[in-house]
């Protein structure tokens, strides 16, 4: 399995509080992604990064921000958590070598509950 | 990225071969077809990828007809541990985000 860890694995927080989820990789892959997964919706992309300090929005980016100051770490921040952000969050990485198609490797997920 | 359509659910018994078909009518010339598997409480896991004809690995086979408007993931002799959600995706550009549909929930019974 690709070296991807997510922390925390579980978190319960209250509405209005800030929350930061961390994704850490040991593969030195260029691309990193944050997805959320909710019943009936499958996985949806929040933000992704294509290099240090280079990020872009995904399908459901409202209410989320990201930062990538090092190749190995990709942080997802909920500035003011809402109950609608209760979800399972997955981080993924890919090497995305030029000329190849993209195979993504996923982390174990973080279950976030916003009360 | 081309959209895909696949059955919401399928049921099977242990030892049977399971074929999950995915429709991707708008697939582009450069698009590859990729399948992921997801177990409960885990992230998706890459299974197989192909461009045309047939691809086989230790886990599954992928059949792609000449027009490439559909593809079939074949799981030989499934076991209870193959119970999972299977996602079909198409895309071509390395480094772009994947778009996951709702996938096919495969339930294998004894």
Coordinates of C-alpha atoms in Angstrom, one line a residue:
Chain A
X1 CA 0.0 0.0 0.0
X2 CA 1.1 3.5 -0.8
X3 CA 2.4 5.4 2.2
X4 CA -0.4 7.7 3.0
X5 CA -1.6 8.5 6.5
X6 CA -4.4 10.8 7.7
X7 CA -4.9 12.4 11.0
X8 CA -7.0 12.4 13.0
X9 CA -8.9 9.3 12.0
X10 CA -12.0 10.3 13.9
X11 CA -13.1 13.7 15.1
X12 CA -16.2 15.1 16.7
X13 CA -16.5 18.9 16.9
X14 CA -19.1 21.6 17.3
X15 CA -20.6 23.9 14.8
X16 CA -18.5 27.0 14.3
X17 CA -15.2 25.6 15.4
X18 CA -12.2 25.4 13.0
X19 CA -11.0 22.0 12.1
X20 CA -7.8 20.9 10.3
X21 CA -7.3 17.5 8.7
X22 CA -3.8 16.4 7.8
X23 CA -2.7 14.1 5.0
X24 CA 0.9 12.9 5.0
X25 CA 2.6 10.9 2.2
X26 CA 6.0 9.2 2.1
X27 CA 5.9 8.5 -1.7
X28 CA 7.1 12.0 -2.9
X29 CA 4.1 12.1 -5.3
X30 CA 3.4 15.4 -6.9
X31 CA -0.4 15.4 -6.8
X32 CA -2.5 15.3 -3.6
X33 CA -6.3 15.4 -3.3
X34 CA -9.0 15.8 -0.8
X35 CA -12.4 14.0 -1.3
X36 CA -15.4 13.7 0.8
X37 CA -17.8 10.8 0.8
X38 CA -21.4 10.9 1.8
X39 CA -24.2 8.4 1.4
X40 CA -25.8 8.7 -2.0
X41 CA -23.1 10.9 -3.4
X42 CA -20.1 8.7 -3.8
X43 CA -16.8 10.5 -3.6
X44 CA -16.6 14.2 -4.5
X45 CA -13.4 16.2 -4.9
X46 CA -12.9 19.2 -2.6
X47 CA -9.5 20.5 -3.5
X48 CA -6.3 19.2 -5.0
X49 CA -2.7 20.2 -5.2
X50 CA -0.3 19.8 -8.1
X51 CA 2.8 20.9 -6.2
X52 CA 4.0 22.8 -3.2
X53 CA 1.9 25.9 -2.8
X54 CA -0.1 25.0 -6.0
X55 CA -3.7 24.1 -5.3
X56 CA -7.0 24.2 -7.1
X57 CA -10.7 23.9 -6.3
X58 CA -12.7 20.8 -6.9
X59 CA -16.4 20.1 -7.2
X60 CA -17.4 21.0 -3.6
X61 CA -14.8 23.5 -2.4
X62 CA -17.1 26.0 -0.6
X63 CA -16.3 26.1 3.1
X64 CA -12.9 24.5 2.8
X65 CA -9.4 25.7 2.3
X66 CA -6.2 23.8 1.8
X67 CA -2.5 24.4 2.1
X68 CA 0.6 22.5 1.0
X69 CA 3.9 23.9 2.3
X70 CA 5.8 20.7 1.8
X71 CA 5.5 17.9 -0.7
X72 CA 4.5 15.4 1.9
X73 CA 1.8 17.3 3.7
X74 CA -1.6 18.5 2.4
X75 CA -3.9 20.1 5.0
X76 CA -7.6 20.6 4.7
X77 CA -9.2 23.3 6.9
X78 CA -12.8 23.9 7.7
X79 CA -12.7 27.5 8.9
X80 CA -16.0 27.3 10.7
X81 CA -17.4 23.8 10.7
X82 CA -21.1 23.2 9.9
X83 CA -23.3 20.1 10.3
X84 CA -23.3 19.7 6.5
X85 CA -19.6 19.0 6.6
X86 CA -20.1 15.9 8.6
X87 CA -18.6 13.3 6.3
X88 CA -15.8 10.9 5.7
X89 CA -12.8 12.6 4.2
X90 CA -10.3 10.8 2.0
X91 CA -6.9 12.0 0.9
X92 CA -5.4 10.6 -2.3
X93 CA -2.0 10.9 -4.0
X94 CA -0.8 10.3 -7.5
X95 CA 2.5 10.4 -9.3
X96 CA 0.9 11.7 -12.5
X97 CA 4.0 11.1 -14.5
X98 CA 3.8 12.9 -17.8
X99 CA 2.4 10.8 -20.5
X100 CA 0.7 8.3 -18.2
X101 CA -2.8 8.1 -16.9
X102 CA -3.6 8.8 -13.4
X103 CA -3.8 6.1 -10.8
X104 CA -4.7 7.5 -7.4
X105 CA -3.9 5.9 -4.1
X106 CA -6.2 6.7 -1.2
X107 CA -5.6 7.1 2.5
X108 CA -7.6 5.4 5.3
X109 CA -10.0 8.3 5.7
X110 CA -11.1 10.6 8.5
X111 CA -14.5 10.4 9.9
X112 CA -15.6 13.9 10.9
X113 CA -18.8 14.6 12.9
X114 CA -20.0 18.2 13.4
X115 CA -22.6 18.6 16.1
Chain B
X1 CA -14.1 13.8 -18.4
X2 CA -16.6 11.4 -19.8
X3 CA -19.5 10.4 -17.7
X4 CA -20.1 6.8 -16.8
X5 CA -23.2 4.8 -16.1
X6 CA -23.1 1.5 -14.2
X7 CA -25.7 -0.5 -12.3
X8 CA -26.4 0.6 -8.8
X9 CA -26.2 -2.9 -7.3
X10 CA -25.5 -6.5 -8.2
X11 CA -25.9 -9.7 -6.2
X12 CA -23.9 -12.9 -6.6
X13 CA -22.9 -16.1 -4.9
X14 CA -19.5 -17.4 -4.0
X15 CA -17.7 -19.1 -6.8
X16 CA -19.6 -17.4 -9.6
X17 CA -18.1 -15.1 -12.2
X18 CA -19.3 -11.5 -11.9
X19 CA -19.4 -9.1 -14.8
X20 CA -20.1 -5.4 -14.2
X21 CA -20.6 -3.3 -17.3
X22 CA -20.0 0.4 -17.5
X23 CA -21.3 2.7 -20.2
X24 CA -19.2 5.6 -21.3
X25 CA -20.7 6.8 -24.6
X26 CA -18.8 10.0 -24.7
X27 CA -15.3 8.5 -24.2
X28 CA -12.6 10.5 -25.9
X29 CA -9.9 9.1 -28.0
X30 CA -7.2 9.5 -25.4
X31 CA -9.3 8.3 -22.4
X32 CA -8.3 5.3 -20.4
X33 CA -10.8 3.2 -18.4
X34 CA -10.0 2.6 -14.8
X35 CA -11.8 0.6 -12.1
X36 CA -11.6 1.1 -8.4
X37 CA -12.8 -1.1 -5.6
X38 CA -13.9 0.2 -2.2
X39 CA -14.6 -1.8 1.0
X40 CA -16.6 -0.3 3.8
X41 CA -14.6 2.1 5.9
X42 CA -11.7 2.2 3.5
X43 CA -10.5 4.4 0.7
X44 CA -10.9 3.2 -2.9
X45 CA -8.3 0.9 -4.3
X46 CA -7.1 0.7 -7.9
X47 CA -8.1 -2.6 -9.6
X48 CA -7.4 -2.4 -13.3
X49 CA -6.9 0.0 -16.2
X50 CA -7.2 -0.4 -19.9
X51 CA -7.5 1.3 -23.2
X52 CA -8.8 -1.3 -25.6
X53 CA -9.4 -5.0 -26.0
X54 CA -8.6 -7.0 -22.9
X55 CA -6.5 -6.5 -19.9
X56 CA -6.0 -9.1 -17.2
X57 CA -4.2 -9.0 -13.9
X58 CA -4.2 -11.1 -10.7
X59 CA -7.5 -9.6 -9.5
X60 CA -9.7 -9.1 -12.5
X61 CA -10.1 -8.8 -16.3
X62 CA -11.3 -5.8 -18.2
X63 CA -13.0 -6.2 -21.6
X64 CA -13.3 -3.2 -23.9
X65 CA -15.1 -3.5 -27.2
X66 CA -13.7 -1.9 -30.4
X67 CA -16.0 1.2 -30.1
X68 CA -14.9 1.7 -26.5
X69 CA -18.3 3.0 -25.5
X70 CA -18.6 0.5 -22.7
X71 CA -16.4 -1.8 -20.7
X72 CA -16.9 -4.8 -18.5
X73 CA -15.1 -5.6 -15.3
X74 CA -14.9 -9.4 -14.8
X75 CA -14.3 -10.9 -11.4
X76 CA -13.7 -14.6 -11.6
X77 CA -15.0 -16.9 -8.9
X78 CA -16.0 -14.2 -6.4
X79 CA -15.8 -14.8 -2.7
X80 CA -17.4 -13.1 0.3
X81 CA -14.5 -10.7 0.5
X82 CA -15.3 -9.3 -2.9
X83 CA -18.3 -7.6 -1.5
X84 CA -17.6 -4.0 -2.2
X85 CA -18.4 -0.9 -4.3
X86 CA -16.9 -0.9 -7.7
X87 CA -16.3 2.4 -9.6
X88 CA -15.7 2.9 -13.3
X89 CA -13.9 6.0 -14.4
X90 CA -12.7 7.3 -17.7
X91 CA -10.1 10.0 -18.2
X92 CA -6.9 10.8 -20.0
X93 CA -5.0 13.5 -18.4
X94 CA -2.4 12.7 -15.7
X95 CA -2.8 14.7 -12.6
X96 CA -6.4 15.6 -13.0
X97 CA -9.0 14.9 -10.5
X98 CA -11.0 11.8 -10.8
X99 CA -14.8 12.0 -10.9
X100 CA -16.4 9.1 -9.1
X101 CA -20.0 8.2 -9.7
X102 CA -22.0 6.2 -7.3
X103 CA -20.5 3.0 -8.3
X104 CA -21.9 -0.5 -8.2
X105 CA -22.5 -2.2 -4.9
X106 CA -21.6 -5.9 -5.3
X107 CA -23.0 -8.2 -2.6
X108 CA -21.6 -11.8 -2.5
X109 CA -23.5 -14.4 -0.5
X110 CA -22.6 -17.9 0.5

